[in-house]
XYZ file of C-alpha atoms in Angstrom:
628
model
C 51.871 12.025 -52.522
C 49.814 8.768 -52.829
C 49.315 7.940 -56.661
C 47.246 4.704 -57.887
C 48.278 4.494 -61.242
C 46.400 2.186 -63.842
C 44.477 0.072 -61.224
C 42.317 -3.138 -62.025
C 40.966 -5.547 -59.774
C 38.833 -8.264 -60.249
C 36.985 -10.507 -58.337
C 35.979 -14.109 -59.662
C 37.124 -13.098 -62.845
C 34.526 -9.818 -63.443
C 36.838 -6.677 -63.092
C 35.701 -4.499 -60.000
C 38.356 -1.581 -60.841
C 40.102 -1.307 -63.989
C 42.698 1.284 -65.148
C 41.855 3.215 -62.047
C 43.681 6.647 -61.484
C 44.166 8.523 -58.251
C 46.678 11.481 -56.795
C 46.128 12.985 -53.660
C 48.678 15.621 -51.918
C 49.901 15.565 -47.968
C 46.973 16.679 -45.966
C 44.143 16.412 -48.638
C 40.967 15.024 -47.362
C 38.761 13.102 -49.770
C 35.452 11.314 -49.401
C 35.063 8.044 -51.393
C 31.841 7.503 -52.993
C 29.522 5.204 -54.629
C 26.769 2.985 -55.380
C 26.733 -0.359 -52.611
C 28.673 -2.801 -54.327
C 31.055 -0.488 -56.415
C 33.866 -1.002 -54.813
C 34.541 1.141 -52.026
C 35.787 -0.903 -49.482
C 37.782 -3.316 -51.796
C 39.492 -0.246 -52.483
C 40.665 0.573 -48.912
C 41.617 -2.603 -48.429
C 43.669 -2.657 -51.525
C 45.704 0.921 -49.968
C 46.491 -0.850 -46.861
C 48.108 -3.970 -48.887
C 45.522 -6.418 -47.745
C 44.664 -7.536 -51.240
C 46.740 -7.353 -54.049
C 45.705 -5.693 -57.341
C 45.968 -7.761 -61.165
C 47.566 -4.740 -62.520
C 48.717 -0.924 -61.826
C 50.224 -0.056 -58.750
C 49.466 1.656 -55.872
C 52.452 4.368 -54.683
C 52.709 5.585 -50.591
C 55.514 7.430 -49.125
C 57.633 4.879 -47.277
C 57.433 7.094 -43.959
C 53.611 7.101 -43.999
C 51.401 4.934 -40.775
C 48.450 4.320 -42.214
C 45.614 4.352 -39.827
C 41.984 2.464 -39.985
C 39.883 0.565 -37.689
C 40.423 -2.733 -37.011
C 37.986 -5.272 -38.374
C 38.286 -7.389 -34.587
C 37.079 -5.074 -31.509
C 39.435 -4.522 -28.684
C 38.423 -6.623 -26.150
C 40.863 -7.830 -22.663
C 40.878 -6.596 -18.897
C 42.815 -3.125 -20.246
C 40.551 -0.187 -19.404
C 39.350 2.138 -22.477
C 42.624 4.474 -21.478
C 45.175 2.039 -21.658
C 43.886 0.349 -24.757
C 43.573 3.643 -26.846
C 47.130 4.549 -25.058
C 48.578 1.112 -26.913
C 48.007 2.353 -30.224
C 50.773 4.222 -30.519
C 53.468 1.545 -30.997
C 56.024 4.339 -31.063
C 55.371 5.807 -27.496
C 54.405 2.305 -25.913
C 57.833 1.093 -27.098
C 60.011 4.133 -26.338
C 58.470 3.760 -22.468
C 59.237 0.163 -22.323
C 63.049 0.649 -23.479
C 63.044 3.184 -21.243
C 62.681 1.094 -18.190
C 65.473 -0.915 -19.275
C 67.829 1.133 -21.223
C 71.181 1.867 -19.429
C 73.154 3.748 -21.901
C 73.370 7.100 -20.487
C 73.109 8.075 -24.140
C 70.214 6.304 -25.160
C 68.364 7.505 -22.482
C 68.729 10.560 -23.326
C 67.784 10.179 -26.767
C 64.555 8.333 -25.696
C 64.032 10.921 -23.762
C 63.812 13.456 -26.265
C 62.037 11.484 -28.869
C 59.027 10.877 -25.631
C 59.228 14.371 -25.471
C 59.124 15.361 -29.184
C 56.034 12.888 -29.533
C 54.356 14.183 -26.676
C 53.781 11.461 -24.410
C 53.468 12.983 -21.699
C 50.358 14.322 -21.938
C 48.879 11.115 -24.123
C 46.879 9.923 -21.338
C 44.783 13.539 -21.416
C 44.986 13.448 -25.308
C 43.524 9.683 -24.954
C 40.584 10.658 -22.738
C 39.543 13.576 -24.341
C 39.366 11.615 -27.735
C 37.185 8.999 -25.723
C 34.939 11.474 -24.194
C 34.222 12.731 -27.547
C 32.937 9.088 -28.649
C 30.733 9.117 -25.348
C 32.933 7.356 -22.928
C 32.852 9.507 -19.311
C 35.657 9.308 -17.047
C 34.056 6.128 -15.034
C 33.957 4.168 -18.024
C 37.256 5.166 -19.394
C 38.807 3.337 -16.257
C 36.563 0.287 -17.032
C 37.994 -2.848 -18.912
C 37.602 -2.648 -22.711
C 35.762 -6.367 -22.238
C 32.798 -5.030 -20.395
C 31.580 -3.290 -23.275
C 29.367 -3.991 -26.196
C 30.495 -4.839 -29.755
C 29.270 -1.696 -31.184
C 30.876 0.291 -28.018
C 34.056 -1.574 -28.543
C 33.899 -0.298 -32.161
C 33.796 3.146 -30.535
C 37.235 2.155 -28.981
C 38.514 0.790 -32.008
C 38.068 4.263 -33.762
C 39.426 5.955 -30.659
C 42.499 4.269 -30.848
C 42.895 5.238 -34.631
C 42.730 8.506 -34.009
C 45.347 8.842 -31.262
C 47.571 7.336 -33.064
C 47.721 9.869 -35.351
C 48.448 8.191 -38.864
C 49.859 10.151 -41.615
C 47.264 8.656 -43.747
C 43.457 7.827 -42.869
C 41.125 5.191 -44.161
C 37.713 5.241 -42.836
C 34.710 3.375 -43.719
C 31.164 4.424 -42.572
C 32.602 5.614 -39.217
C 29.470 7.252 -37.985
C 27.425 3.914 -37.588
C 28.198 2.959 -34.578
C 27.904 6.685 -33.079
C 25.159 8.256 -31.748
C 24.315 12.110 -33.209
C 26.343 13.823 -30.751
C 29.730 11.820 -31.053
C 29.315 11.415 -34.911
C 29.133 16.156 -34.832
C 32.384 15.378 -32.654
C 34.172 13.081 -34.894
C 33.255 15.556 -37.713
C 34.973 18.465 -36.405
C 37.922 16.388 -35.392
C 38.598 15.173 -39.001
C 37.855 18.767 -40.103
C 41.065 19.400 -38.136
C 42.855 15.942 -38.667
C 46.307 17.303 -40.734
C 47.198 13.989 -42.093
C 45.957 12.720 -45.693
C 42.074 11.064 -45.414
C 40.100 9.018 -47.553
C 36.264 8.069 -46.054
C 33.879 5.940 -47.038
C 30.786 7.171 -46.066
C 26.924 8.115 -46.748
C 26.518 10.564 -44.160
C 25.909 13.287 -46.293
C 27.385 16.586 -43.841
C 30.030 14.757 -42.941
C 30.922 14.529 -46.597
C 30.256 18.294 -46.572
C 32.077 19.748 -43.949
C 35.238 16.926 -43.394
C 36.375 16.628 -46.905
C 37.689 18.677 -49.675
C 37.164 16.596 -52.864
C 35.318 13.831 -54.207
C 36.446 10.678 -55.060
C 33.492 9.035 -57.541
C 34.010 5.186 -57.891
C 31.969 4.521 -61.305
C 31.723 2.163 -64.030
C 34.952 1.028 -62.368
C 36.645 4.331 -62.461
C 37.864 7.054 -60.530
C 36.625 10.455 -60.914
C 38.039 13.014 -58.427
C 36.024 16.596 -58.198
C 37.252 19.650 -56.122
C 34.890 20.643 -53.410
C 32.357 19.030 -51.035
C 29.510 16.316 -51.288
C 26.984 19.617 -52.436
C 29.772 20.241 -54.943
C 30.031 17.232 -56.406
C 26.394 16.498 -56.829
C 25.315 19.689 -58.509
C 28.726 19.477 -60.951
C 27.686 15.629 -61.475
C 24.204 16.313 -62.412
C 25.442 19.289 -65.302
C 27.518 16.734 -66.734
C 24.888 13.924 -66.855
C 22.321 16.864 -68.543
C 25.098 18.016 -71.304
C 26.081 13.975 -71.727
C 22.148 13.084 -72.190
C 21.650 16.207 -74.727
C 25.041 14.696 -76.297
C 23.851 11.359 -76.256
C 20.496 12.160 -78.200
C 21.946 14.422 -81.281
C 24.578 11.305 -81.411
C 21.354 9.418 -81.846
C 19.525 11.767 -84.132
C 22.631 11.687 -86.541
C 23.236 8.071 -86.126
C 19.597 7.537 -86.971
C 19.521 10.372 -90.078
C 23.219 8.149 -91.217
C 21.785 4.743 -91.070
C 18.669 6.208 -93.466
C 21.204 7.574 -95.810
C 22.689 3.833 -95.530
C 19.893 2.083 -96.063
C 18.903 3.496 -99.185
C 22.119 3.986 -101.106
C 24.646 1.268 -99.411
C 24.089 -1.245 -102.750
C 23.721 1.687 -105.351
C 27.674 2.150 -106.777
C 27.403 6.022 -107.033
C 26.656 6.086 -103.733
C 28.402 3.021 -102.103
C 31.796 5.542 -101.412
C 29.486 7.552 -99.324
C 27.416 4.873 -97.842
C 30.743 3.070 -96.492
C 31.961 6.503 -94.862
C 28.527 7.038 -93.088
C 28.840 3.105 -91.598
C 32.362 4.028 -90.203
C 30.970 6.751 -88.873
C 27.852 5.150 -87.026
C 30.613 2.806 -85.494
C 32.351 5.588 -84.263
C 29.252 6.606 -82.732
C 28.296 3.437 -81.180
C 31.830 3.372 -79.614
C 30.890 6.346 -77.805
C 30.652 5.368 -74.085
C 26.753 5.556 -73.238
C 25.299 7.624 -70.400
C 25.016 5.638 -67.668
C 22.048 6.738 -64.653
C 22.923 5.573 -61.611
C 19.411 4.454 -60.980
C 17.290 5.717 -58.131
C 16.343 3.745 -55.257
C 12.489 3.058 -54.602
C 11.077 3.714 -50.722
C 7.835 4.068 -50.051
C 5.628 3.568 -47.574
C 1.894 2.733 -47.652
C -1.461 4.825 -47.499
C -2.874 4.707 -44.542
C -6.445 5.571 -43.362
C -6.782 8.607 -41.478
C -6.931 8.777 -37.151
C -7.843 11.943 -35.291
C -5.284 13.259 -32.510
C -3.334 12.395 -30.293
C -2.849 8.897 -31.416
C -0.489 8.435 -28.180
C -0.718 10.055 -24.598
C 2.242 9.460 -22.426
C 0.956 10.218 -18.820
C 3.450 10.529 -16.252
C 5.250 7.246 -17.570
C 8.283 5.644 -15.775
C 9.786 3.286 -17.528
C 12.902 0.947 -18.338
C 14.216 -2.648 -17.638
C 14.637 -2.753 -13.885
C 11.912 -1.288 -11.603
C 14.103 -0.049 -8.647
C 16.529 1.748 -11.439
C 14.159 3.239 -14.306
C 15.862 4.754 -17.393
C 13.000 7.637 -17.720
C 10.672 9.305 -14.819
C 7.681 11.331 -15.289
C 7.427 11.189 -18.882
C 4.246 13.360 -20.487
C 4.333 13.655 -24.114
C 1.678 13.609 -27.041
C 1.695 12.185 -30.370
C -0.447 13.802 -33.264
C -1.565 11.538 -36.080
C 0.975 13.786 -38.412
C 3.482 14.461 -35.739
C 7.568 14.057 -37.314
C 9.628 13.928 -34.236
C 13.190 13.468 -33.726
C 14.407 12.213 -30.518
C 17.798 13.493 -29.333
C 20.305 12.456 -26.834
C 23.699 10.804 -26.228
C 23.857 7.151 -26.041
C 22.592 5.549 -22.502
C 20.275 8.343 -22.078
C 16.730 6.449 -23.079
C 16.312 7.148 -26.654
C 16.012 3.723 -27.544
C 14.047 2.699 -24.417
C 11.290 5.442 -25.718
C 11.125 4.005 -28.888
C 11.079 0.442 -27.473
C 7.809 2.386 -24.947
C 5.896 3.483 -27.675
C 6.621 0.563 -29.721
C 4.897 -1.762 -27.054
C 8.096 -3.556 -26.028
C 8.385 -2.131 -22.787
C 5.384 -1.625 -20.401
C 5.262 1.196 -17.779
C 6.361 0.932 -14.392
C 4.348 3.338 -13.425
C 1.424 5.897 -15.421
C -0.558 5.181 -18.377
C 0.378 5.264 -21.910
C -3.248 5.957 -24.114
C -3.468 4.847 -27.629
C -6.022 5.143 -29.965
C -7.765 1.997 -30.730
C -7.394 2.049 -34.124
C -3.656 2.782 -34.069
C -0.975 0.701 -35.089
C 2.436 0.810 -35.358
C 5.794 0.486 -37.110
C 8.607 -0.297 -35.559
C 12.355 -0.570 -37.165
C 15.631 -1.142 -35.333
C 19.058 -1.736 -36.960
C 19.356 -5.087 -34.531
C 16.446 -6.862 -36.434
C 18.835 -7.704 -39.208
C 20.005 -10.231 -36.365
C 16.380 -11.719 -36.211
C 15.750 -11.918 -40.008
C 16.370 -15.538 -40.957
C 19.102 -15.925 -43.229
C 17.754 -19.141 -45.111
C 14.921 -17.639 -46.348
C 14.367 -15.137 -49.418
C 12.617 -11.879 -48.415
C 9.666 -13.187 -50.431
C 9.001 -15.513 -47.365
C 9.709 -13.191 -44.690
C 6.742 -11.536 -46.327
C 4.436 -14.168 -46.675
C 4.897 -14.563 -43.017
C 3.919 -11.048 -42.416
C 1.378 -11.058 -44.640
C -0.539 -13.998 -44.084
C -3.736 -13.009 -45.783
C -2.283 -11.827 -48.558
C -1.476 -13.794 -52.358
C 1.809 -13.524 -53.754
C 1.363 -10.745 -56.052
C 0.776 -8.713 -52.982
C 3.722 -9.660 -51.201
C 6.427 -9.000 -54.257
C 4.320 -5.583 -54.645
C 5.026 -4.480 -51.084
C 9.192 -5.696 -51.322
C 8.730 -3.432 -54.959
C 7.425 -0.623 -52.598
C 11.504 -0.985 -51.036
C 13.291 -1.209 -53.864
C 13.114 -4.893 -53.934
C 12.120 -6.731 -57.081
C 11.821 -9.959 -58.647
C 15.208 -10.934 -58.718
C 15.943 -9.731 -54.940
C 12.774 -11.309 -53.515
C 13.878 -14.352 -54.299
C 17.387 -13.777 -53.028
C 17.843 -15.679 -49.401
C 18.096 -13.247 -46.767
C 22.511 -14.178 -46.088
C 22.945 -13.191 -49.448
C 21.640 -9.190 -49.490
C 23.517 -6.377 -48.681
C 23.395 -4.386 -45.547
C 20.737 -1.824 -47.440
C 18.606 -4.313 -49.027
C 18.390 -5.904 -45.303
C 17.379 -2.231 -44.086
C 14.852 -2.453 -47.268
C 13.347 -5.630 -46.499
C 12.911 -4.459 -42.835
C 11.229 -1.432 -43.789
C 8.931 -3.427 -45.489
C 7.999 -5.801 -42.951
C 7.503 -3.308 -40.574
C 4.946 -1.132 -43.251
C 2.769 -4.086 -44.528
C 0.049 -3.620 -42.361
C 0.182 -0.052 -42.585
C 0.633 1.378 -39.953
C -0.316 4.858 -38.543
C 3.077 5.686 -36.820
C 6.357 4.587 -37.745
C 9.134 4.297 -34.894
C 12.881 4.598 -36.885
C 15.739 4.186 -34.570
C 18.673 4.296 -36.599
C 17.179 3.689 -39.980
C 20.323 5.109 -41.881
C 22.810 3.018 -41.202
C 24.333 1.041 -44.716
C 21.810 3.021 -46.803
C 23.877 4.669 -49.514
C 23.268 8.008 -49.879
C 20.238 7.847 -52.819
C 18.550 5.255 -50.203
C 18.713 8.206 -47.926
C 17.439 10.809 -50.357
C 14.709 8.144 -50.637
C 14.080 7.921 -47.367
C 13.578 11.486 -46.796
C 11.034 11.530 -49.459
C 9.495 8.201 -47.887
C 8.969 10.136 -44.834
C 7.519 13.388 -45.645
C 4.955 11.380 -48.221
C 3.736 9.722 -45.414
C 0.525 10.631 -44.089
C 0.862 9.174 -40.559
C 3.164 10.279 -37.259
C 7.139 9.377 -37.385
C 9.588 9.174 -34.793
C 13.287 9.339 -35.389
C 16.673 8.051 -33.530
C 19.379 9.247 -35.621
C 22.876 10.204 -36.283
C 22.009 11.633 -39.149
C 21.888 15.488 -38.825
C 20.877 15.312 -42.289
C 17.783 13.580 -41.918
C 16.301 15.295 -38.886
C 17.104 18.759 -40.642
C 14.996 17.653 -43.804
C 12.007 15.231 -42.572
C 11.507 16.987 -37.993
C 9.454 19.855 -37.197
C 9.966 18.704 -33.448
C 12.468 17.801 -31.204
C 12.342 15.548 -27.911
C 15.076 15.570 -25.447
C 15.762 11.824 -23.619
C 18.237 13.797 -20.923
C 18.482 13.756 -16.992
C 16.339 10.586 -16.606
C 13.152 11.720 -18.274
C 12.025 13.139 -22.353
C 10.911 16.103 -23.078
C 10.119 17.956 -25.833
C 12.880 20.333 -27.033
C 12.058 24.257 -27.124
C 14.549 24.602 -30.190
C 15.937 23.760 -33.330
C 18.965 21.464 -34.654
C 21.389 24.007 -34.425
C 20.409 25.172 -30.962
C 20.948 21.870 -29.561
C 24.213 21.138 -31.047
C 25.221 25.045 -29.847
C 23.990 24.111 -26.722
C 26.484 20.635 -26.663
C 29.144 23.186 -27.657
C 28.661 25.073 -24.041
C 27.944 21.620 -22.024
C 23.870 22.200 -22.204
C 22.249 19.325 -23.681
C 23.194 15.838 -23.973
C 24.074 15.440 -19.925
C 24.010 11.925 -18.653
C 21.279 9.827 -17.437
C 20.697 10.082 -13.654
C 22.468 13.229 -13.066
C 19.048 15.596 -12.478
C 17.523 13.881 -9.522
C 13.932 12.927 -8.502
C 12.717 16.542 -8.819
C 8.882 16.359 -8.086
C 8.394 19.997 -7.947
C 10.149 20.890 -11.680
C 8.785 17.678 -13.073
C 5.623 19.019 -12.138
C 6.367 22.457 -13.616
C 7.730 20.675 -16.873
C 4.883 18.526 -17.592
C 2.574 22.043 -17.688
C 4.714 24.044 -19.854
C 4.271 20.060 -22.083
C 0.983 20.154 -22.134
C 0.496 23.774 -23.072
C 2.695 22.906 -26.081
C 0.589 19.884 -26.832
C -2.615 22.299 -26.612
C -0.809 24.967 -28.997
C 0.160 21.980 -31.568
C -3.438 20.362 -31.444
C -4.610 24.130 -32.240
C -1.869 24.407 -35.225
C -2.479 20.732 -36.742
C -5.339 22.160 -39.307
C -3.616 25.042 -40.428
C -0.084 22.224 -40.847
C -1.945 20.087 -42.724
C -3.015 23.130 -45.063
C 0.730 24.464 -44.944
C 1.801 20.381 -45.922
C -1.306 20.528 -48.731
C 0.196 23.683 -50.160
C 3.918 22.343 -50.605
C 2.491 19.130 -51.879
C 0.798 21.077 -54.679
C 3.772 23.233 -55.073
C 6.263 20.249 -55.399
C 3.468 18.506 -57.996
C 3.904 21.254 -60.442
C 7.664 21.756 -60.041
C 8.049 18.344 -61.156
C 5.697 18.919 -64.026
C 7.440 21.484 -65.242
C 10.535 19.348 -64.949
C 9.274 17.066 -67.495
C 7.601 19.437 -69.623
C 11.169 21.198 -70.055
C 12.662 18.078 -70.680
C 10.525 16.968 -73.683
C 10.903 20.283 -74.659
C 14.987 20.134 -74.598
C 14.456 16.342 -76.663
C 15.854 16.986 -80.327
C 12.993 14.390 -81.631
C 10.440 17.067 -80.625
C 11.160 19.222 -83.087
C 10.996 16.399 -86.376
C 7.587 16.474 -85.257
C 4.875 18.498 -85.803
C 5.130 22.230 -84.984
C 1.847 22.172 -83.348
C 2.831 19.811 -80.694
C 5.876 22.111 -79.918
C 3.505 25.453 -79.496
C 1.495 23.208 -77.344
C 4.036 22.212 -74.708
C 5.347 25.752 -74.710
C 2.091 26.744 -73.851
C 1.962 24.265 -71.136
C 5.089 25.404 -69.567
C 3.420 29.089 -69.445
C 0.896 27.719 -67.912
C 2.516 25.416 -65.180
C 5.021 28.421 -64.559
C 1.871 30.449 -63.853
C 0.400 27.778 -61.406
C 4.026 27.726 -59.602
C 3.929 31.505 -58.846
C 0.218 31.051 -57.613
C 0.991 28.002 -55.257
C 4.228 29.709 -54.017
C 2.512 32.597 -52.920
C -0.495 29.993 -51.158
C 2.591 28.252 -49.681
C 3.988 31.172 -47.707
C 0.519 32.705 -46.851
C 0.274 29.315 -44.740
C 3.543 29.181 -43.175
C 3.041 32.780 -42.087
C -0.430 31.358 -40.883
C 1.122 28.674 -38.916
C 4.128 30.440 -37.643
C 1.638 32.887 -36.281
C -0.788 29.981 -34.790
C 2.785 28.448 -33.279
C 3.761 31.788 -31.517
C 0.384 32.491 -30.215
């Protein structure tokens, strides 16, 4: 069993964990989570020994590996196979005494322990692993060097999970993976029978690969049975009973220090007085509820462009004329359009975005936007072009020219970034407040479309729940590249396909597509569908008839979108409404204002039922305009 027993850490003197408690059994899988800057990955690094803690201890069984990526990528003229293959010491060093044992003993022992370990059929076990991460059998055979850093990561992982650790420390393992390998690596750790701890913010994989909670708070550990869903509904029960607690503590603390105040100097009363004092200490002593804060996305209001704001005509496009990434593309954009583009890595998902975005021109065909239009465009790889000597107060300045200050620290507020982080040079943020600032930048002239490839990655997961919201306030078009199942399943109503050397929409939802990877349907490799003229042709019709059937069903969305709008507006009202109504202070007050509120609830209850039933008239109304 690992046990961390009574663990503090601290970092420049300010403790980071203290008196931190932890048990897991053999094969338990737990998901570590947390605000940024809690502690998470000190904490791995503390299990694998690189750090030592100022007091407690931290207990592993002696015959445990541990197993995590390496913070240095692979790199060397070893192919993908051979690299992954070297990660299990044990096997690489029974096959090189092997070759020079002579003991007719030995031998045979070595030969039993190759066999127990199965080495034999490694290599196959080492490829399939890679082809799961997106490597094919070419690139398996190439050298590790060739790659990218954020492929070599992909390797790195790879070679963690052949070797088959008793114990598993991961942290954010999905961001280097693209949608389909990150659905792979989730079923693999479903089935991984080793101990795990992960670090992440991908909210299914949370779901479906763990089977408790790890909560790093306030410099604690709180561990809850079940999955990420679990732990949030349990979580936000005890916050409600802990803020009910917290205000009859303050209602009698407040009735006490009355009774204090007016008999603490009278001597028939001082006996009493003194016992109602040690009493409002022992109140005070009481830890406080603590929110864990909500982080602030939002994007800008925008003025309002008829559709399509983009036409994709027969486009061919990519970064070398004689090999284009995608033929014979013919898509549409509506001004409210959410669309999330799917594909495995090196298929053109990027180079779409990078199309519509204006960084890439056609090779051949036209691509049509509205005059009017502009755009939005965020990539994880502008964090690279953000200077790091400047505060993000500056970076804004320089995107808003026009603008005074006031403006500028009002559109970093939009992100979650205030005072105190707008002034903050750019090296010093966080990996999220980078991905704030650069969803600011990319907003400030408000844009009509926003282009997200990859807009996830080291958001935590209320910057996500944010995010979500972000998006489906927005009045304009957005276009996702994700690997977050997650957000596609909450913020897309379409799907595009970047497969066989073109994009397409997708006739389909989520779950289809990731069936259809299941049975080897979607997700093929670029340049394995030819220069078909005659089903290109076919293709773009059955496009355009869907383009015709969404330009027919965009009034009757908006009035669907309208509806929910209205229906979420009340829901929230009667959120707060209930929650005056649950404050103990309400009722010293008068009784009038009580009768009033109740009244109000009746009445907001009433308006729920009415907009519910408006709400599913339209979706019946546009599932009906869809299907004709």
């Amino acid at each position: 069993m690992l046990r961390i027993s009574n663990l503090t850490y601290r970092v420049a003197g300010r403790p980071l964990l203290e008196n931190a408690e932890l048990s897991l059994a053999p094969g338990q899988h737990a998901g570590l989570v947390g605000r940024n800057g809690t502690g998470k990955t000190t904490l791995l690094r503390l299990l694998l020994g690189e750090i030592s803690p100022d007091a407690g201890s931290i207990d592993i069984p002696s015959g445990w590996r541990i197993g995590t990526v390496a913070q240095e990528t692979p790199e060397g003229p070893k192919s993908l196979v051979e690299t992954v293959l070297d990660a299990d010491r044990e096997r690489a060093a029974l096959l090189i005494e092997a070759d020079t044992a002579t003991d007719p003993h030995r031998i045979g022992e070595i030969h039993e322990e190759l066999l127990r370990i199965g080495a034999h059929s490694a290599p196959a076990r080492a490829a399939r692993i890679l082809a799961g991460l997106g490597f094919d059998d070419a690139a398996q055979q190439r050298p590790v060097g060739e790659f990218s850093g954020g492929w070599r990561m992909r390797v790195a992982l790879a070679a963690v999970l052949f070797a088959r650790p008793d114990l598993l420390l991961l942290d954010e393992p999905t961001n280097h993976l693209d949608l389909e390998a990150a659905l792979w690596l989730e079923e693999w750790l479903r089935n991984f029978p080793g101990t795990l701890i992960l670090v992440s913010h991908d909210r299914e994989l949370l779901n479906r690969a763990v089977d408790r909670i790890v909560h790093l708070e306030m410099r604690r550990l709180t561990s809850y049975n079940g999955n990420y869903d679990t732990f949030e509904s349990t979580r936000s029960q005890q916050l409600m009973q802990a803020g009910a607690a917290a205000a009859k503590a303050d209602v009698q603390r407040k009735h006490m220090q009355a009774f204090v105040d007016r008999f603490r100097y009278k001597a028939s009363k001082a006996r009493q007085a003194q016992s109602r004092l040690k009493a409002i200490a022992k109140l005070n002593a009481t830890a406080p509820v603590i929110e864990t804060g909500t982080t602030t996305l939002a994007f800008p209001d925008i003025e309002e462009l008829s559709s399509p704001v983009m036409v994709i005509d027969e486009v061919t496009v990519g970064y070398d004329p004689v090999k284009p990434v995608l033929r014979h593309v013919d898509l549409r954009i509506d001004a409210d359009d959410r669309i999330a583009i799917l594909g495995v890595n090196g298929n053109g998902k990027s180079t779409m975005m990078r199309l519509l975005a204006g960084r890439l021109q056609p090779f051949e065909g036209k691509l049509q936007r509205n005059t009017r239009l502009r755009i939005g465009y965020f990539a994880q790889h502008q964090t690279d072009e953000l200077d790091r000597n400047a505060t993000g107060l500056a970076h804004m300045q320089r995107a808003m020219p026009r603008a005074n200050d006031e403006r500028c620290r009002a559109q970093l507020a939009r992100f979650g970034l205030g005072e105190e982080k707008a002034k903050t040079l750019v090296g010093k943020l966080s990996g999220g407040e980078k991905a704030r600032l650069l969803f600011a930048l990319m907003s400030a002239a408000a844009p009509h479309v926003l282009l997200l490839d990859e807009p996830t990655n080291h958001l935590d997961i209320d910057a996500r729940r944010a995010l979500v919201d972000a998006i489906n306030s927005f009045a304009g078009a957005v276009l996702l590249v994700t690997h977050d199942p997650h957000l596609i399943r909450l913020t897309a109503d379409r799907l595009w396909l970047a497969d066989g050397g073109t994009c397409a929409p997708f006739e389909g939802d989520l779950d289809d597509y990731v069936a259809g990877l299941g049975r080897g349907n979607a997700g093929r490799k670029s340049g394995n569908a030819g220069d078909d003229r005659a089903g290109a042709a076919a293709d773009r019709d059955r496009r355009r008839q869907g383009a015709d059937t969404r330009a027919a069903a965009a009034p009757v969305r908006r009035a669907a979108e309208a509806a929910e709008r209205r229906l979420n507006t009340l829901v929230a009202e009667k959120q707060v409404i209930e929650a005056r109504l649950a404050d103990p202070k309400l009722y010293a007050g008068p009784p009038d204002d009580i009768v009033a509120l109740q009244r109000r609830l009746k009445d907001t209850e009433d308006a729920i039922a009415k907009a519910e039933a408006a709400w599913f008239r339209a979706q019946e109304e546009l599932t009906q305009t869809k299907s004709a």
